[in-house]
Amino acid sequence: MQTRILSFAAAMAGAAFLAGQVQASEDFDGPVLTGPTQAPDTWYTDRYAPAGFDSGVAFDGRQVLEVDISAADGASNRPGAYSGSFYDTQGRKLDLADGTTSMSIELYIDSTWASESRRMAGFWGTAFDGADALSSYPIISFHGSDGFQGWNGASYVTFGVPTGFAYGTWATLNISLQGDNWLYQVGDKTLLVDANGSTELGNVILQAHNTSQGANYSVRWDNLVTGGVVPEPATWAMMITGFGLSGAMLRRRRTTAVMA
């Protein structure tokens, strides 16, 4: 939950300053707040809500976030307004602190995905430029037997799997702004794409993918970390004070467009 994230960031401010980054994290050990619409501290619906979005679930010897996809939410079972394939992509998003330029998360690569030939899980962001306008969608997706893919603004580009990859294990997905580009990284596999003038990430989105016929499976996530450039010393004290205020450092409530 964002309140936990920002409180943690304030506690580690000194170390973050030395490292050149302000970092925030969510280990998903306890419950997170969910809701249908955009609100502070809330994982709110993106496109169509998954059947389950539960944090603190025991799995593989740890506490994780489990996102459940249900055949009951297949296109033929969704309300008419949501029947199109656009809403096969189901997930929730969380608004990030201003100035966020990187994020990473662990994804469990289920062994059953090896036989699939479709998108299974996606680590998404909505990015904005210096004029506060939506500029790009940085995305790392796992595509069944093809491995990891990155969104380049027009299509998904496959960049495979890292050295030592195995199904039935965890992988760490990293997205960071590097100058004019987004850098996608999973182990020793990387992909660089044009950031289209982006200067920061407005939110993080955790997605899974249903089918027109309907599918049943779960996606497990753990250890979300976001980071941003440390403010100038003149503004640092103001930022620390702001951590103590309700809603401080939350992302401005932008109305974000959705990608077709």
PDB file of C-alpha atoms in Angstrom:
ATOM      1  CA  MET A   1       0.000   0.000   0.000  1.00  0.00           C
ATOM      2  CA  GLN A   2       1.362   3.421  -0.930  1.00  0.00           C
ATOM      3  CA  THR A   3       1.213   4.762   2.650  1.00  0.00           C
ATOM      4  CA  ARG A   4       3.526   1.942   3.751  1.00  0.00           C
ATOM      5  CA  ILE A   5       5.758   2.573   0.758  1.00  0.00           C
ATOM      6  CA  LEU A   6       6.251   6.261   1.454  1.00  0.00           C
ATOM      7  CA  SER A   7       6.721   5.801   5.197  1.00  0.00           C
ATOM      8  CA  PHE A   8       9.478   3.308   4.449  1.00  0.00           C
ATOM      9  CA  ALA A   9      11.051   5.734   2.007  1.00  0.00           C
ATOM     10  CA  ALA A  10      11.148   8.460   4.635  1.00  0.00           C
ATOM     11  CA  ALA A  11      12.820   6.159   7.146  1.00  0.00           C
ATOM     12  CA  MET A  12      15.642   5.359   4.731  1.00  0.00           C
ATOM     13  CA  ALA A  13      16.066   8.884   3.370  1.00  0.00           C
ATOM     14  CA  GLY A  14      19.643   9.290   4.594  1.00  0.00           C
ATOM     15  CA  ALA A  15      20.854   6.123   2.917  1.00  0.00           C
ATOM     16  CA  ALA A  16      18.934   6.925  -0.238  1.00  0.00           C
ATOM     17  CA  PHE A  17      20.548  10.352  -0.441  1.00  0.00           C
ATOM     18  CA  LEU A  18      24.011   8.809  -0.412  1.00  0.00           C
ATOM     19  CA  ALA A  19      22.969   6.301  -3.055  1.00  0.00           C
ATOM     20  CA  GLY A  20      21.562   9.028  -5.318  1.00  0.00           C
ATOM     21  CA  GLN A  21      18.070   7.544  -5.322  1.00  0.00           C
ATOM     22  CA  VAL A  22      14.911   7.849  -3.261  1.00  0.00           C
ATOM     23  CA  GLN A  23      13.566   4.315  -3.033  1.00  0.00           C
ATOM     24  CA  ALA A  24      10.233   2.901  -1.932  1.00  0.00           C
ATOM     25  CA  SER A  25       9.230  -0.731  -1.563  1.00  0.00           C
ATOM     26  CA  GLU A  26       6.306  -3.082  -1.015  1.00  0.00           C
ATOM     27  CA  ASP A  27       6.989  -6.661   0.069  1.00  0.00           C
ATOM     28  CA  PHE A  28       3.329  -7.766  -0.172  1.00  0.00           C
ATOM     29  CA  ASP A  29       3.571  -9.470   3.234  1.00  0.00           C
ATOM     30  CA  GLY A  30       0.265  -7.928   4.321  1.00  0.00           C
ATOM     31  CA  PRO A  31      -2.980  -6.810   2.694  1.00  0.00           C
ATOM     32  CA  VAL A  32      -3.123  -3.962   0.201  1.00  0.00           C
ATOM     33  CA  LEU A  33      -6.024  -1.609  -0.432  1.00  0.00           C
ATOM     34  CA  THR A  34      -7.967  -2.194  -3.662  1.00  0.00           C
ATOM     35  CA  GLY A  35     -10.769  -0.215  -5.279  1.00  0.00           C
ATOM     36  CA  PRO A  36     -12.649   0.309  -8.535  1.00  0.00           C
ATOM     37  CA  THR A  37     -11.393   3.841  -9.234  1.00  0.00           C
ATOM     38  CA  GLN A  38      -8.302   5.985  -8.787  1.00  0.00           C
ATOM     39  CA  ALA A  39      -7.607   6.925  -5.168  1.00  0.00           C
ATOM     40  CA  PRO A  40      -4.527   7.531  -2.994  1.00  0.00           C
ATOM     41  CA  ASP A  41      -2.835   4.411  -1.605  1.00  0.00           C
ATOM     42  CA  THR A  42      -5.132   2.226  -3.692  1.00  0.00           C
ATOM     43  CA  TRP A  43      -4.557  -0.486  -6.283  1.00  0.00           C
ATOM     44  CA  TYR A  44      -7.400   0.491  -8.593  1.00  0.00           C
ATOM     45  CA  THR A  45      -8.865  -1.305 -11.592  1.00  0.00           C
ATOM     46  CA  ASP A  46      -7.084  -1.088 -14.936  1.00  0.00           C
ATOM     47  CA  ARG A  47      -9.249  -2.187 -17.896  1.00  0.00           C
ATOM     48  CA  TYR A  48     -11.092  -5.027 -16.104  1.00  0.00           C
ATOM     49  CA  ALA A  49     -10.600  -6.232 -12.539  1.00  0.00           C
ATOM     50  CA  PRO A  50      -9.009  -9.672 -12.124  1.00  0.00           C
ATOM     51  CA  ALA A  51     -10.962 -12.289 -10.165  1.00  0.00           C
ATOM     52  CA  GLY A  52      -8.503 -12.015  -7.299  1.00  0.00           C
ATOM     53  CA  PHE A  53      -5.825  -9.543  -6.165  1.00  0.00           C
ATOM     54  CA  ASP A  54      -4.688 -10.759  -2.751  1.00  0.00           C
ATOM     55  CA  SER A  55      -1.531  -9.834  -0.870  1.00  0.00           C
ATOM     56  CA  GLY A  56       0.014 -11.807   1.985  1.00  0.00           C
ATOM     57  CA  VAL A  57      -0.703 -15.140   0.258  1.00  0.00           C
ATOM     58  CA  ALA A  58       1.632 -17.963   1.330  1.00  0.00           C
ATOM     59  CA  PHE A  59       3.484 -19.328  -1.703  1.00  0.00           C
ATOM     60  CA  ASP A  60       6.901 -20.878  -2.281  1.00  0.00           C
ATOM     61  CA  GLY A  61       7.995 -20.195   1.297  1.00  0.00           C
ATOM     62  CA  ARG A  62       7.151 -16.479   1.243  1.00  0.00           C
ATOM     63  CA  GLN A  63       4.225 -14.054   1.379  1.00  0.00           C
ATOM     64  CA  VAL A  64       3.280 -12.770  -2.082  1.00  0.00           C
ATOM     65  CA  LEU A  65       0.696 -10.921  -4.131  1.00  0.00           C
ATOM     66  CA  GLU A  66      -1.491 -13.371  -6.047  1.00  0.00           C
ATOM     67  CA  VAL A  67      -3.505 -12.193  -9.050  1.00  0.00           C
ATOM     68  CA  ASP A  68      -6.168 -14.656 -10.176  1.00  0.00           C
ATOM     69  CA  ILE A  69      -7.638 -14.933 -13.660  1.00  0.00           C
ATOM     70  CA  SER A  70     -10.952 -16.758 -14.018  1.00  0.00           C
ATOM     71  CA  ALA A  71     -12.740 -18.314 -16.984  1.00  0.00           C
ATOM     72  CA  ALA A  72     -15.877 -16.760 -15.528  1.00  0.00           C
ATOM     73  CA  ASP A  73     -14.422 -13.415 -16.715  1.00  0.00           C
ATOM     74  CA  GLY A  74     -13.885 -14.577 -20.293  1.00  0.00           C
ATOM     75  CA  ALA A  75     -15.234 -12.272 -22.986  1.00  0.00           C
ATOM     76  CA  SER A  76     -18.474 -14.183 -23.420  1.00  0.00           C
ATOM     77  CA  ASN A  77     -19.241 -13.793 -19.717  1.00  0.00           C
ATOM     78  CA  ARG A  78     -18.349 -10.121 -19.305  1.00  0.00           C
ATOM     79  CA  PRO A  79     -20.925  -7.306 -19.555  1.00  0.00           C
ATOM     80  CA  GLY A  80     -21.435  -6.062 -23.085  1.00  0.00           C
ATOM     81  CA  ALA A  81     -19.368  -2.922 -22.615  1.00  0.00           C
ATOM     82  CA  TYR A  82     -16.391  -5.074 -21.597  1.00  0.00           C
ATOM     83  CA  SER A  83     -16.780  -7.945 -24.061  1.00  0.00           C
ATOM     84  CA  GLY A  84     -13.990  -6.924 -26.443  1.00  0.00           C
ATOM     85  CA  SER A  85     -10.494  -8.403 -26.432  1.00  0.00           C
ATOM     86  CA  PHE A  86      -9.157  -5.119 -24.977  1.00  0.00           C
ATOM     87  CA  TYR A  87     -10.587  -6.224 -21.630  1.00  0.00           C
ATOM     88  CA  ASP A  88      -8.919  -9.636 -21.748  1.00  0.00           C
ATOM     89  CA  THR A  89      -6.042  -7.732 -20.146  1.00  0.00           C
ATOM     90  CA  GLN A  90      -6.980  -7.552 -16.472  1.00  0.00           C
ATOM     91  CA  GLY A  91      -5.116  -5.805 -13.670  1.00  0.00           C
ATOM     92  CA  ARG A  92      -4.730  -3.082 -11.098  1.00  0.00           C
ATOM     93  CA  LYS A  93      -2.555   0.034 -10.893  1.00  0.00           C
ATOM     94  CA  LEU A  94      -1.011   2.090  -8.098  1.00  0.00           C
ATOM     95  CA  ASP A  95      -0.070   5.770  -8.402  1.00  0.00           C
ATOM     96  CA  LEU A  96       3.599   6.491  -7.663  1.00  0.00           C
ATOM     97  CA  ALA A  97       5.430   9.387  -6.067  1.00  0.00           C
ATOM     98  CA  ASP A  98       6.432  12.300  -8.277  1.00  0.00           C
ATOM     99  CA  GLY A  99       9.884  11.868  -9.791  1.00  0.00           C
ATOM    100  CA  THR A 100       9.793   8.062  -9.994  1.00  0.00           C
ATOM    101  CA  THR A 101      12.072   6.927 -12.829  1.00  0.00           C
ATOM    102  CA  SER A 102      12.625   3.240 -12.127  1.00  0.00           C
ATOM    103  CA  MET A 103      10.782   0.203 -10.826  1.00  0.00           C
ATOM    104  CA  SER A 104      11.440  -3.482 -10.349  1.00  0.00           C
ATOM    105  CA  ILE A 105       9.478  -6.511  -9.204  1.00  0.00           C
ATOM    106  CA  GLU A 106       9.827 -10.269  -8.861  1.00  0.00           C
ATOM    107  CA  LEU A 107       7.587 -12.502 -10.976  1.00  0.00           C
ATOM    108  CA  TYR A 108       7.122 -16.241 -10.472  1.00  0.00           C
ATOM    109  CA  ILE A 109       7.366 -18.013 -13.832  1.00  0.00           C
ATOM    110  CA  ASP A 110       4.919 -20.861 -13.449  1.00  0.00           C
ATOM    111  CA  SER A 111       5.962 -24.150 -15.050  1.00  0.00           C
ATOM    112  CA  THR A 112       2.572 -24.468 -16.787  1.00  0.00           C
ATOM    113  CA  TRP A 113       3.349 -21.352 -18.836  1.00  0.00           C
ATOM    114  CA  ALA A 114       5.963 -23.221 -20.880  1.00  0.00           C
ATOM    115  CA  SER A 115       3.220 -24.727 -23.035  1.00  0.00           C
ATOM    116  CA  GLU A 116       1.343 -21.453 -23.562  1.00  0.00           C
ATOM    117  CA  SER A 117       1.698 -19.265 -26.653  1.00  0.00           C
ATOM    118  CA  ARG A 118       0.176 -16.068 -25.269  1.00  0.00           C
ATOM    119  CA  ARG A 119       0.812 -13.256 -22.808  1.00  0.00           C
ATOM    120  CA  MET A 120       0.624 -14.494 -19.222  1.00  0.00           C
ATOM    121  CA  ALA A 121       1.791 -11.603 -17.008  1.00  0.00           C
ATOM    122  CA  GLY A 122       2.734  -7.977 -17.532  1.00  0.00           C
ATOM    123  CA  PHE A 123       4.691  -5.382 -15.520  1.00  0.00           C
ATOM    124  CA  TRP A 124       3.461  -2.057 -16.848  1.00  0.00           C
ATOM    125  CA  GLY A 125       3.933   1.630 -16.210  1.00  0.00           C
ATOM    126  CA  THR A 126       2.260   4.810 -17.413  1.00  0.00           C
ATOM    127  CA  ALA A 127       4.842   7.521 -18.099  1.00  0.00           C
ATOM    128  CA  PHE A 128       4.560  11.295 -18.430  1.00  0.00           C
ATOM    129  CA  ASP A 129       6.718  14.013 -19.969  1.00  0.00           C
ATOM    130  CA  GLY A 130       7.865  17.311 -18.513  1.00  0.00           C
ATOM    131  CA  ALA A 131       4.568  18.950 -19.467  1.00  0.00           C
ATOM    132  CA  ASP A 132       2.674  16.342 -17.424  1.00  0.00           C
ATOM    133  CA  ALA A 133       1.265  14.726 -20.567  1.00  0.00           C
ATOM    134  CA  LEU A 134       1.053  10.980 -21.079  1.00  0.00           C
ATOM    135  CA  SER A 135       4.089   9.988 -23.160  1.00  0.00           C
ATOM    136  CA  SER A 136       4.643   6.212 -23.125  1.00  0.00           C
ATOM    137  CA  TYR A 137       3.812   2.832 -21.647  1.00  0.00           C
ATOM    138  CA  PRO A 138       6.957   1.009 -20.512  1.00  0.00           C
ATOM    139  CA  ILE A 139       6.102  -2.703 -20.300  1.00  0.00           C
ATOM    140  CA  ILE A 140       7.829  -6.021 -19.679  1.00  0.00           C
ATOM    141  CA  SER A 141       5.568  -8.953 -20.431  1.00  0.00           C
ATOM    142  CA  PHE A 142       6.090 -12.696 -20.126  1.00  0.00           C
ATOM    143  CA  HIS A 143       4.801 -14.505 -23.168  1.00  0.00           C
ATOM    144  CA  GLY A 144       4.508 -18.248 -22.496  1.00  0.00           C
ATOM    145  CA  SER A 145       7.064 -20.204 -24.505  1.00  0.00           C
ATOM    146  CA  ASP A 146       8.622 -17.072 -26.077  1.00  0.00           C
ATOM    147  CA  GLY A 147       9.937 -15.613 -22.831  1.00  0.00           C
ATOM    148  CA  PHE A 148      10.163 -11.921 -22.018  1.00  0.00           C
ATOM    149  CA  GLN A 149       8.951  -9.152 -24.289  1.00  0.00           C
ATOM    150  CA  GLY A 150       9.190  -5.368 -24.117  1.00  0.00           C
ATOM    151  CA  TRP A 151       6.760  -2.781 -25.485  1.00  0.00           C
ATOM    152  CA  ASN A 152       8.405  -0.316 -27.906  1.00  0.00           C
ATOM    153  CA  GLY A 153       5.412   1.978 -28.324  1.00  0.00           C
ATOM    154  CA  ALA A 154       3.986   0.080 -31.285  1.00  0.00           C
ATOM    155  CA  SER A 155       4.440  -3.626 -30.619  1.00  0.00           C
ATOM    156  CA  TYR A 156       5.995  -6.203 -28.328  1.00  0.00           C
ATOM    157  CA  VAL A 157       9.632  -7.112 -29.022  1.00  0.00           C
ATOM    158  CA  THR A 158      10.886 -10.473 -27.757  1.00  0.00           C
ATOM    159  CA  PHE A 159      14.189 -10.372 -25.893  1.00  0.00           C
ATOM    160  CA  GLY A 160      14.094 -13.946 -24.640  1.00  0.00           C
ATOM    161  CA  VAL A 161      15.139 -15.342 -21.282  1.00  0.00           C
ATOM    162  CA  PRO A 162      18.270 -14.691 -19.205  1.00  0.00           C
ATOM    163  CA  THR A 163      21.136 -17.072 -18.587  1.00  0.00           C
ATOM    164  CA  GLY A 164      20.146 -19.693 -16.027  1.00  0.00           C
ATOM    165  CA  PHE A 165      16.420 -19.180 -16.600  1.00  0.00           C
ATOM    166  CA  ALA A 166      14.075 -21.962 -15.517  1.00  0.00           C
ATOM    167  CA  TYR A 167      10.329 -22.309 -15.253  1.00  0.00           C
ATOM    168  CA  GLY A 168       9.118 -22.742 -11.693  1.00  0.00           C
ATOM    169  CA  THR A 169      11.439 -20.013 -10.366  1.00  0.00           C
ATOM    170  CA  TRP A 170      11.384 -16.272  -9.676  1.00  0.00           C
ATOM    171  CA  ALA A 171      12.701 -13.624 -12.079  1.00  0.00           C
ATOM    172  CA  THR A 172      13.356  -9.948 -11.348  1.00  0.00           C
ATOM    173  CA  LEU A 173      11.979  -7.500 -13.912  1.00  0.00           C
ATOM    174  CA  ASN A 174      13.537  -4.019 -14.091  1.00  0.00           C
ATOM    175  CA  ILE A 175      12.335  -0.915 -15.922  1.00  0.00           C
ATOM    176  CA  SER A 176      14.355   2.317 -15.720  1.00  0.00           C
ATOM    177  CA  LEU A 177      14.613   5.610 -17.548  1.00  0.00           C
ATOM    178  CA  GLN A 178      18.064   5.983 -19.095  1.00  0.00           C
ATOM    179  CA  GLY A 179      18.322   9.355 -20.790  1.00  0.00           C
ATOM    180  CA  ASP A 180      15.879   9.314 -23.707  1.00  0.00           C
ATOM    181  CA  ASN A 181      15.188   5.590 -23.461  1.00  0.00           C
ATOM    182  CA  TRP A 182      13.503   2.949 -21.337  1.00  0.00           C
ATOM    183  CA  LEU A 183      15.816   0.137 -20.335  1.00  0.00           C
ATOM    184  CA  TYR A 184      14.122  -3.235 -19.827  1.00  0.00           C
ATOM    185  CA  GLN A 185      16.235  -5.783 -17.982  1.00  0.00           C
ATOM    186  CA  VAL A 186      15.756  -9.351 -16.776  1.00  0.00           C
ATOM    187  CA  GLY A 187      19.051 -10.852 -15.641  1.00  0.00           C
ATOM    188  CA  ASP A 188      21.545 -10.497 -18.490  1.00  0.00           C
ATOM    189  CA  LYS A 189      18.820  -9.842 -21.069  1.00  0.00           C
ATOM    190  CA  THR A 190      18.152  -6.190 -21.903  1.00  0.00           C
ATOM    191  CA  LEU A 191      16.148  -4.134 -24.366  1.00  0.00           C
ATOM    192  CA  LEU A 192      16.377  -0.377 -24.957  1.00  0.00           C
ATOM    193  CA  VAL A 193      13.390   1.511 -26.451  1.00  0.00           C
ATOM    194  CA  ASP A 194      12.565   5.148 -27.111  1.00  0.00           C
ATOM    195  CA  ALA A 195      10.921   6.798 -24.089  1.00  0.00           C
ATOM    196  CA  ASN A 196       9.153   9.386 -26.287  1.00  0.00           C
ATOM    197  CA  GLY A 197      10.109  12.318 -24.060  1.00  0.00           C
ATOM    198  CA  SER A 198       9.125  10.637 -20.787  1.00  0.00           C
ATOM    199  CA  THR A 199      10.564  12.104 -17.591  1.00  0.00           C
ATOM    200  CA  GLU A 200       8.854   9.968 -14.915  1.00  0.00           C
ATOM    201  CA  LEU A 201       6.530   7.084 -14.124  1.00  0.00           C
ATOM    202  CA  GLY A 202       3.033   7.986 -12.950  1.00  0.00           C
ATOM    203  CA  ASN A 203       1.884   4.539 -11.896  1.00  0.00           C
ATOM    204  CA  VAL A 204       2.730   0.861 -11.861  1.00  0.00           C
ATOM    205  CA  ILE A 205       0.290  -1.708 -13.280  1.00  0.00           C
ATOM    206  CA  LEU A 206       0.276  -5.446 -12.618  1.00  0.00           C
ATOM    207  CA  GLN A 207      -1.528  -7.280 -15.386  1.00  0.00           C
ATOM    208  CA  ALA A 208      -2.549 -10.789 -16.345  1.00  0.00           C
ATOM    209  CA  HIS A 209      -4.295 -11.925 -19.511  1.00  0.00           C
ATOM    210  CA  ASN A 210      -7.537 -13.774 -19.990  1.00  0.00           C
ATOM    211  CA  THR A 211      -8.794 -15.237 -23.271  1.00  0.00           C
ATOM    212  CA  SER A 212     -11.988 -14.927 -25.241  1.00  0.00           C
ATOM    213  CA  GLN A 213     -12.890 -18.476 -24.215  1.00  0.00           C
ATOM    214  CA  GLY A 214     -11.846 -17.882 -20.611  1.00  0.00           C
ATOM    215  CA  ALA A 215      -8.807 -19.105 -18.660  1.00  0.00           C
ATOM    216  CA  ASN A 216      -8.032 -20.119 -15.083  1.00  0.00           C
ATOM    217  CA  TYR A 217      -4.585 -19.399 -13.654  1.00  0.00           C
ATOM    218  CA  SER A 218      -2.701 -17.298 -11.094  1.00  0.00           C
ATOM    219  CA  VAL A 219       0.195 -14.845 -11.313  1.00  0.00           C
ATOM    220  CA  ARG A 220       2.436 -14.300  -8.288  1.00  0.00           C
ATOM    221  CA  TRP A 221       4.373 -11.095  -7.661  1.00  0.00           C
ATOM    222  CA  ASP A 222       6.744 -10.050  -4.886  1.00  0.00           C
ATOM    223  CA  ASN A 223       9.042  -7.226  -3.760  1.00  0.00           C
ATOM    224  CA  LEU A 224       8.044  -4.148  -5.737  1.00  0.00           C
ATOM    225  CA  VAL A 225      10.713  -1.419  -5.574  1.00  0.00           C
ATOM    226  CA  THR A 226      10.451   2.035  -7.141  1.00  0.00           C
ATOM    227  CA  GLY A 227      13.085   4.751  -7.291  1.00  0.00           C
ATOM    228  CA  GLY A 228      13.678   8.323  -8.367  1.00  0.00           C
ATOM    229  CA  VAL A 229      16.406  10.934  -8.468  1.00  0.00           C
ATOM    230  CA  VAL A 230      17.098  12.605  -5.122  1.00  0.00           C
ATOM    231  CA  PRO A 231      15.947  16.260  -4.971  1.00  0.00           C
ATOM    232  CA  GLU A 232      18.381  19.138  -4.750  1.00  0.00           C
ATOM    233  CA  PRO A 233      19.544  19.868  -1.149  1.00  0.00           C
ATOM    234  CA  ALA A 234      17.476  23.061  -1.075  1.00  0.00           C
ATOM    235  CA  THR A 235      14.277  21.063  -1.521  1.00  0.00           C
ATOM    236  CA  TRP A 236      15.249  18.029   0.573  1.00  0.00           C
ATOM    237  CA  ALA A 237      14.036  19.451   3.899  1.00  0.00           C
ATOM    238  CA  MET A 238      10.702  20.369   2.363  1.00  0.00           C
ATOM    239  CA  MET A 239      10.348  16.835   1.031  1.00  0.00           C
ATOM    240  CA  ILE A 240      11.051  15.243   4.424  1.00  0.00           C
ATOM    241  CA  THR A 241       8.442  17.510   6.022  1.00  0.00           C
ATOM    242  CA  GLY A 242       6.009  16.470   3.355  1.00  0.00           C
ATOM    243  CA  PHE A 243       6.315  12.800   4.303  1.00  0.00           C
ATOM    244  CA  GLY A 244       4.483  13.583   7.522  1.00  0.00           C
ATOM    245  CA  LEU A 245       1.455  15.000   5.767  1.00  0.00           C
ATOM    246  CA  SER A 246      -1.537  12.983   4.663  1.00  0.00           C
ATOM    247  CA  GLY A 247      -1.248  12.238   0.979  1.00  0.00           C
ATOM    248  CA  ALA A 248       2.248  13.725   0.716  1.00  0.00           C
ATOM    249  CA  MET A 249       4.350  12.789  -2.269  1.00  0.00           C
ATOM    250  CA  LEU A 250       1.430  10.984  -3.918  1.00  0.00           C
ATOM    251  CA  ARG A 251       1.135  11.160  -7.644  1.00  0.00           C
ATOM    252  CA  ARG A 252      -1.008  14.005  -8.925  1.00  0.00           C
ATOM    253  CA  ARG A 253      -4.383  12.615  -9.935  1.00  0.00           C
ATOM    254  CA  ARG A 254      -3.957  12.566 -13.653  1.00  0.00           C
ATOM    255  CA  THR A 255      -6.583  11.264 -15.993  1.00  0.00           C
ATOM    256  CA  THR A 256      -4.638   8.630 -17.880  1.00  0.00           C
ATOM    257  CA  ALA A 257      -5.477   7.362 -21.339  1.00  0.00           C
ATOM    258  CA  VAL A 258      -5.521   3.624 -22.015  1.00  0.00           C
ATOM    259  CA  MET A 259      -3.457   1.843 -24.637  1.00  0.00           C
ATOM    260  CA  ALA A 260      -5.326   0.052 -27.404  1.00  0.00           C
TER     261      ALA A 260
END
